[in-house]
Short mmCIF file of C-alpha atoms in Angstrom, two decimals:
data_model
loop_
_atom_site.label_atom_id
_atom_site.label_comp_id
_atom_site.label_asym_id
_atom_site.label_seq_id
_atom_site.Cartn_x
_atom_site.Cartn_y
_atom_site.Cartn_z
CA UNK A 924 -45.75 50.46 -168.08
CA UNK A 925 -45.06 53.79 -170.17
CA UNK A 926 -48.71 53.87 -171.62
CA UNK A 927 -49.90 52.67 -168.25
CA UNK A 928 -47.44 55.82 -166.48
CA UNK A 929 -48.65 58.19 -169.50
CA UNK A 930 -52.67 57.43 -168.82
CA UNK A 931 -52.16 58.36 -165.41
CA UNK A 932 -50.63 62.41 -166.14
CA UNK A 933 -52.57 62.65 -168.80
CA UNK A 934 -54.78 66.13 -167.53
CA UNK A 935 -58.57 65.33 -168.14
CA UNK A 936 -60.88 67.00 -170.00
CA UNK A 937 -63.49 68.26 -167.58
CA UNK A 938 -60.56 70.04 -165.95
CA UNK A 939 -60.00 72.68 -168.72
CA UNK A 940 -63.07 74.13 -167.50
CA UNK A 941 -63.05 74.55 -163.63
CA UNK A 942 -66.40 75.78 -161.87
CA UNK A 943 -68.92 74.58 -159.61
CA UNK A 944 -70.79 71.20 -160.74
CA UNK A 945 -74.19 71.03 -160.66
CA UNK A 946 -75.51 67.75 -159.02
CA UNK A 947 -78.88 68.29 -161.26
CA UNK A 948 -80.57 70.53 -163.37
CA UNK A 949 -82.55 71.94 -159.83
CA UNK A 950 -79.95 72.24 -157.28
CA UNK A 951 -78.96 75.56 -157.37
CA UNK A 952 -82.53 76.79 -156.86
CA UNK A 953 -83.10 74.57 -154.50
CA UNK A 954 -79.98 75.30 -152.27
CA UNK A 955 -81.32 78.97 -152.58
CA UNK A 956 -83.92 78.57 -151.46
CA UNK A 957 -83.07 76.42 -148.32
CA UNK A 958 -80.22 79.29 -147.75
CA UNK A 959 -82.79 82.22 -147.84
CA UNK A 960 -85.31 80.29 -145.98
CA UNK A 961 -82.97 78.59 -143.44
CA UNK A 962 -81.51 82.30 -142.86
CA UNK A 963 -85.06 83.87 -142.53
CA UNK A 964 -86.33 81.45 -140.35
CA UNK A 965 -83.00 81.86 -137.97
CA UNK A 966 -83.19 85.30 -137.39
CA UNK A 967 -86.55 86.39 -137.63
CA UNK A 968 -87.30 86.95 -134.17
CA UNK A 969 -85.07 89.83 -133.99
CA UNK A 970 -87.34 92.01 -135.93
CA UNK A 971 -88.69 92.99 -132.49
CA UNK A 972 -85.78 93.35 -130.55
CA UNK A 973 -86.09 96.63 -130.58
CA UNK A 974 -83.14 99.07 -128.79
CA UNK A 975 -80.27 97.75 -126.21
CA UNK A 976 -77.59 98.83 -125.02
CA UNK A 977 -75.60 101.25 -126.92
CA UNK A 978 -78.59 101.72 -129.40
CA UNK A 979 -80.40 104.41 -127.51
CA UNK A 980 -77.58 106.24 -127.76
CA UNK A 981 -76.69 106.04 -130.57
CA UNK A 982 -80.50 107.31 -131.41
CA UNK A 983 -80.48 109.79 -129.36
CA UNK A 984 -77.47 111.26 -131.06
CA UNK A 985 -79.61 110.96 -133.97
CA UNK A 986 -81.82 113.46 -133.07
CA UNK A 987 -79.80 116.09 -132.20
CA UNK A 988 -76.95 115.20 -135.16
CA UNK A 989 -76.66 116.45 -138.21
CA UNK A 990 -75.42 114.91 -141.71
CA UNK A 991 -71.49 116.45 -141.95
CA UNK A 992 -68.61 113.89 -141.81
CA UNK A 993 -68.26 115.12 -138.11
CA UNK A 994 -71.72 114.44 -137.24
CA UNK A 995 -71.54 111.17 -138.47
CA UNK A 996 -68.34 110.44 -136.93
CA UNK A 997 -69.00 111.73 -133.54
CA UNK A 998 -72.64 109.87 -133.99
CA UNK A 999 -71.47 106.94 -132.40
CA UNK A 1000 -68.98 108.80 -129.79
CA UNK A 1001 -69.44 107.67 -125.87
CA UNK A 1002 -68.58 110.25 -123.54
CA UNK A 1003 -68.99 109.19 -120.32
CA UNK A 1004 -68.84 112.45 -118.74
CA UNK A 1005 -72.58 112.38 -119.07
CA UNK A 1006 -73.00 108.90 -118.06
CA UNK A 1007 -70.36 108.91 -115.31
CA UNK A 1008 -73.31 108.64 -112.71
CA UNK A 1009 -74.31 105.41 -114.32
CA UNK A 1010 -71.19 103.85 -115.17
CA UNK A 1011 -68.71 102.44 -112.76
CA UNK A 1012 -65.85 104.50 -113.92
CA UNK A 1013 -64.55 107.10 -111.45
CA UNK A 1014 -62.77 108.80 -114.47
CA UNK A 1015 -64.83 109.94 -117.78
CA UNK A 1016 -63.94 107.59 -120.62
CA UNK A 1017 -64.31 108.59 -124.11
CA UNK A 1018 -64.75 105.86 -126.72
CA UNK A 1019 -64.53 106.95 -130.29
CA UNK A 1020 -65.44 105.25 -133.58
CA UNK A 1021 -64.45 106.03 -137.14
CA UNK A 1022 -67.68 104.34 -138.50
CA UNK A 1023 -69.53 107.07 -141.35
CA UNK A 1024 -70.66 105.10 -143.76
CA UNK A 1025 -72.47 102.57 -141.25
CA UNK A 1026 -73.48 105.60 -139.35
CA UNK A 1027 -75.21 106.94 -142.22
CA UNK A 1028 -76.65 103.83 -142.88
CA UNK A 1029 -78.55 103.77 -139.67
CA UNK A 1030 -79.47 107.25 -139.52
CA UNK A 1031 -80.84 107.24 -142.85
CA UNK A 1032 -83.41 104.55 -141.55
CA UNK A 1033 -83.94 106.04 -138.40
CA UNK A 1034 -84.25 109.72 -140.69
CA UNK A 1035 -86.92 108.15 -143.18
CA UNK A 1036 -89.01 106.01 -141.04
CA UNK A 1037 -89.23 108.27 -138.13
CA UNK A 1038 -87.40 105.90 -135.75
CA UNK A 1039 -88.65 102.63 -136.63
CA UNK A 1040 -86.66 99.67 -135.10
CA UNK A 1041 -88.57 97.49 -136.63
CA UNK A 1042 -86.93 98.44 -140.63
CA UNK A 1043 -83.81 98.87 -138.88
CA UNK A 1044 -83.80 95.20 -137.99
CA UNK A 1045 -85.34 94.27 -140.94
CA UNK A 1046 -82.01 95.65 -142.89
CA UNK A 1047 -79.70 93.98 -140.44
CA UNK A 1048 -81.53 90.70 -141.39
CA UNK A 1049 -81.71 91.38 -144.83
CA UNK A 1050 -77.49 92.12 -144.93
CA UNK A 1051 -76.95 88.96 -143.37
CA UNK A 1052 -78.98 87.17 -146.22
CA UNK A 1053 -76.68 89.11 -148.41
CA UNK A 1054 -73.38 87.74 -146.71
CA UNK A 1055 -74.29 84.07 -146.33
CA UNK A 1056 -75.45 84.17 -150.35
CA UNK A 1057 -71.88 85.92 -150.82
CA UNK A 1058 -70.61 83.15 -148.55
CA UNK A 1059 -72.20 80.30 -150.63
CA UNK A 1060 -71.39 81.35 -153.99
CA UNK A 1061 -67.70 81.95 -152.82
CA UNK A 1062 -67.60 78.60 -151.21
CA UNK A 1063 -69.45 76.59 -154.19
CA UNK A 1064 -66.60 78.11 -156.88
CA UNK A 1065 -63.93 76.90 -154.24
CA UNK A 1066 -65.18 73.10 -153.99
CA UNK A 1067 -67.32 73.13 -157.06
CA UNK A 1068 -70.22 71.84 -155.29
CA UNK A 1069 -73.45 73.29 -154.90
CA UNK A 1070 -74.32 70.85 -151.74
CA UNK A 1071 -71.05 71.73 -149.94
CA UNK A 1072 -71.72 75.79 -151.05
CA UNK A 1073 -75.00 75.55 -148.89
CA UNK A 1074 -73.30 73.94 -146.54
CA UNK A 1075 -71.12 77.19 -145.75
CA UNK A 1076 -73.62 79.24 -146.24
CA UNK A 1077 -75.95 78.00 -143.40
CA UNK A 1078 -73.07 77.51 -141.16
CA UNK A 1079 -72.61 81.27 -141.78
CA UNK A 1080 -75.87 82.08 -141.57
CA UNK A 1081 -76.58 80.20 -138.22
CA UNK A 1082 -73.29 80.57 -136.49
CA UNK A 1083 -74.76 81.77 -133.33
CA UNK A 1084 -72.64 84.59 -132.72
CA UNK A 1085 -74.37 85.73 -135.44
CA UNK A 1086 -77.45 85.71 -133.22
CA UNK A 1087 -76.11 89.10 -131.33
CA UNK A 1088 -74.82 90.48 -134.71
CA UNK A 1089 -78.83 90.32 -136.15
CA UNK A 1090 -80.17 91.89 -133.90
CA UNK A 1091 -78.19 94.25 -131.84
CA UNK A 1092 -78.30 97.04 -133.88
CA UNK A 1093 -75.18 98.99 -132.67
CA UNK A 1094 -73.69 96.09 -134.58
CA UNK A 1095 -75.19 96.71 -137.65
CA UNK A 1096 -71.90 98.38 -138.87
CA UNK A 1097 -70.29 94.93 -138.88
CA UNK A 1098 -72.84 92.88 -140.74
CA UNK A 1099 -72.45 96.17 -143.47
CA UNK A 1100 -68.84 95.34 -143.60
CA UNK A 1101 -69.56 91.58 -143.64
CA UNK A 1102 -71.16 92.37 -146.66
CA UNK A 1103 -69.40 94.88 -148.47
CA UNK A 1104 -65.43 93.12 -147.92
CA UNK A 1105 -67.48 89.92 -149.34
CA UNK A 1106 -68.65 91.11 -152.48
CA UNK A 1107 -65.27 93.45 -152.61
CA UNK A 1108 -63.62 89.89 -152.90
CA UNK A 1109 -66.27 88.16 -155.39
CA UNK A 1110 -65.78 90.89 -157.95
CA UNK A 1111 -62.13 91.23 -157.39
CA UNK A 1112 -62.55 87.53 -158.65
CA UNK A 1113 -64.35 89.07 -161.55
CA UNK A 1114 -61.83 91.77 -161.84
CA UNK A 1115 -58.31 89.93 -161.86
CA UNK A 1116 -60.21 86.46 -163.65
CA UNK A 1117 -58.84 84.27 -160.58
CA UNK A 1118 -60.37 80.58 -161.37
CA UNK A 1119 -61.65 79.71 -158.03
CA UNK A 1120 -61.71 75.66 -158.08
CA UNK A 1121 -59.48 72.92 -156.31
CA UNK A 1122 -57.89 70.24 -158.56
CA UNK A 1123 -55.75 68.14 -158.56
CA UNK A 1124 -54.08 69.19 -162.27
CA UNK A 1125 -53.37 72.35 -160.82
CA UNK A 1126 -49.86 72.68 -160.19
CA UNK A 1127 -46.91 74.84 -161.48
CA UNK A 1128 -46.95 73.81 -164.92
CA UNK A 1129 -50.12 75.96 -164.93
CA UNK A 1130 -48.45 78.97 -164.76
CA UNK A 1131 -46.43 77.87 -167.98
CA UNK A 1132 -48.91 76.87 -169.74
CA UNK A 1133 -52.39 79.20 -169.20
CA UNK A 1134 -52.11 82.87 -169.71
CA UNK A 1135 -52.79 85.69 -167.13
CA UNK A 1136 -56.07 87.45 -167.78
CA UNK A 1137 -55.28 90.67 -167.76
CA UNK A 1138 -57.08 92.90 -165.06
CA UNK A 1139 -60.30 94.76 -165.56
CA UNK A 1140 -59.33 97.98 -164.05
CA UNK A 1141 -62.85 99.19 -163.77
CA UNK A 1142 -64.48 96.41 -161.37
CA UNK A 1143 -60.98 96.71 -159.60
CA UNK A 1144 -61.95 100.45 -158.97
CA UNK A 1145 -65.63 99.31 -157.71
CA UNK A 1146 -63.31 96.97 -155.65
CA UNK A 1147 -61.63 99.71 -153.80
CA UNK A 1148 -64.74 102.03 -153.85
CA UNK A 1149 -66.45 98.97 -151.71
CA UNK A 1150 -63.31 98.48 -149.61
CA UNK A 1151 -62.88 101.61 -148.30
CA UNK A 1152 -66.87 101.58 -147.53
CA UNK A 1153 -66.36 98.62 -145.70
CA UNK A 1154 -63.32 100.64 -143.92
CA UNK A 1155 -65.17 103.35 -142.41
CA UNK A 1156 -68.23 100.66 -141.43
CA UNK A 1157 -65.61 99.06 -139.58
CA UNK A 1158 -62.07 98.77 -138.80
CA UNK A 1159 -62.21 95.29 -139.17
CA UNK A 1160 -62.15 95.26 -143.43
CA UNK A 1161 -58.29 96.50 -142.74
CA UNK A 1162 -57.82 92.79 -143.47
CA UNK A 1163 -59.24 92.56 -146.86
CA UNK A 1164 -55.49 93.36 -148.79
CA UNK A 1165 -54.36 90.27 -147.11
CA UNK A 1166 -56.92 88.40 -147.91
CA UNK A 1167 -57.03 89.27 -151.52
CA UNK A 1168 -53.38 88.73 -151.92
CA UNK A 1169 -53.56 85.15 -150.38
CA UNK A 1170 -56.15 84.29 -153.30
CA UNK A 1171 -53.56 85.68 -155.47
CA UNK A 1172 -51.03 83.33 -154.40
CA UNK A 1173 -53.34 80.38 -154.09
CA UNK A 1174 -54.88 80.76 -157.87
#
């Protein structure tokens, strides 16, 4: 019963070296591909989209802005004192953003291709094929599987909110912070040398016996750089500390 008891702790071999496990020699280029092509084939169609909404005028403030950190920031001001005969308000409202960098983003587009929508949509899609590949490789380090990586990567990439987030391009600034608190996480990975995979001979005794990389304090700076980025894209990335620190805890 002691031998018996003693095979049973025993910590395999395979699991001093966590990481995703490739089902064959071709599934990782082939789940690629399926991602990019899946993603592609999705959201496509909103390369003519063209303007809605608050995209004319936020191109119209494009023409008459110029490239100061108040001209960026007021870019994407509303003041409906000069809508008020449009709007139903009986009061002028005045919504304000704190959005530069995805501001700059846009303009830059709108700047160097003389107002196309067309490259402007094209970059939305384009993000979005960046955050569902961040999404997949994230997802295949946490389960170790390439299959179940795709598989959270297309249900990124097709979520159908995300449908409105392609190709409305007011909300380009939160597909740019999609992206940017994403790969702020995947190199924090990098940076702190968190192993990302679920076992089952993971426990406390870990902590006793594996030591603490020690952090790289140069991708942690790229880290920050990318997080406050993602900050003034959109407020939303205020959530990235807590994030971080629950993968702390967890690995």
């Amino acid at each position: 019963m002691n031998a018996a008891g003693s095979e049973m702790t025993e910590r395999p071999p395979d699991a001093q070296a966590p990481g995703p496990a490739p089902n064959s020699r071709h599934a990782l280029p082939v789940a690629l591909g399926v991602l990019v092509a899946g993603t592609l084939l999705a959201h496509v169609w909103s390369l003519g989209d063209g303007l809605a909404l608050d995209d004319h005028w936020h191109f119209h403030s494009f023409q008459r802005a110029g490239w100061s950190l108040g001209d960026l920031l007021d870019a994407t001001t509303i003041d409906t004192r000069e809508l008020v005969s449009l709007w139903w308000q009986e009061q002028p409202v005045r919504f304000v953003y704190a959005r530069p960098v995805a501001v700059a983003l846009l303009k830059g587009i709108y700047q160097f291709t003389g107002g196309s929508t067309f490259v402007a949509h094209a970059v939305s899609l384009l993000l979005h094929l960046a955050a569902a590949l961040l999404v997949f490789w994230l997802a295949r380090a946490l389960i170790r599987s390439t299959g179940w990586g795709l598989v959270a990567g297309l249900a990124f990439a097709l979520y159908p909110h995300a449908v409105y987030a392609v190709s409305w391009l007011a909300a380009q600034n939160i597909i740019l912070q999609t992206v940017l608190m994403l790969a702020a996480l995947a190199l924090y990975v990098r940076a702190s040398g968190l192993v990302l995979a679920v076992s089952p001979w993971d426990g406390p005794d870990r902590l006793q016996t594996e030591q603490v990389p020690a952090m790289r304090w140069g991708l942690l700076a790229v880290v920050i750089i990318l997080w406050v980025a993602a900050l003034f894209s959109r407020e939303n990335a205020i959530m990235l500390p807590g994030v971080i620190v629950a993968f702390d805890l967890a690995y």
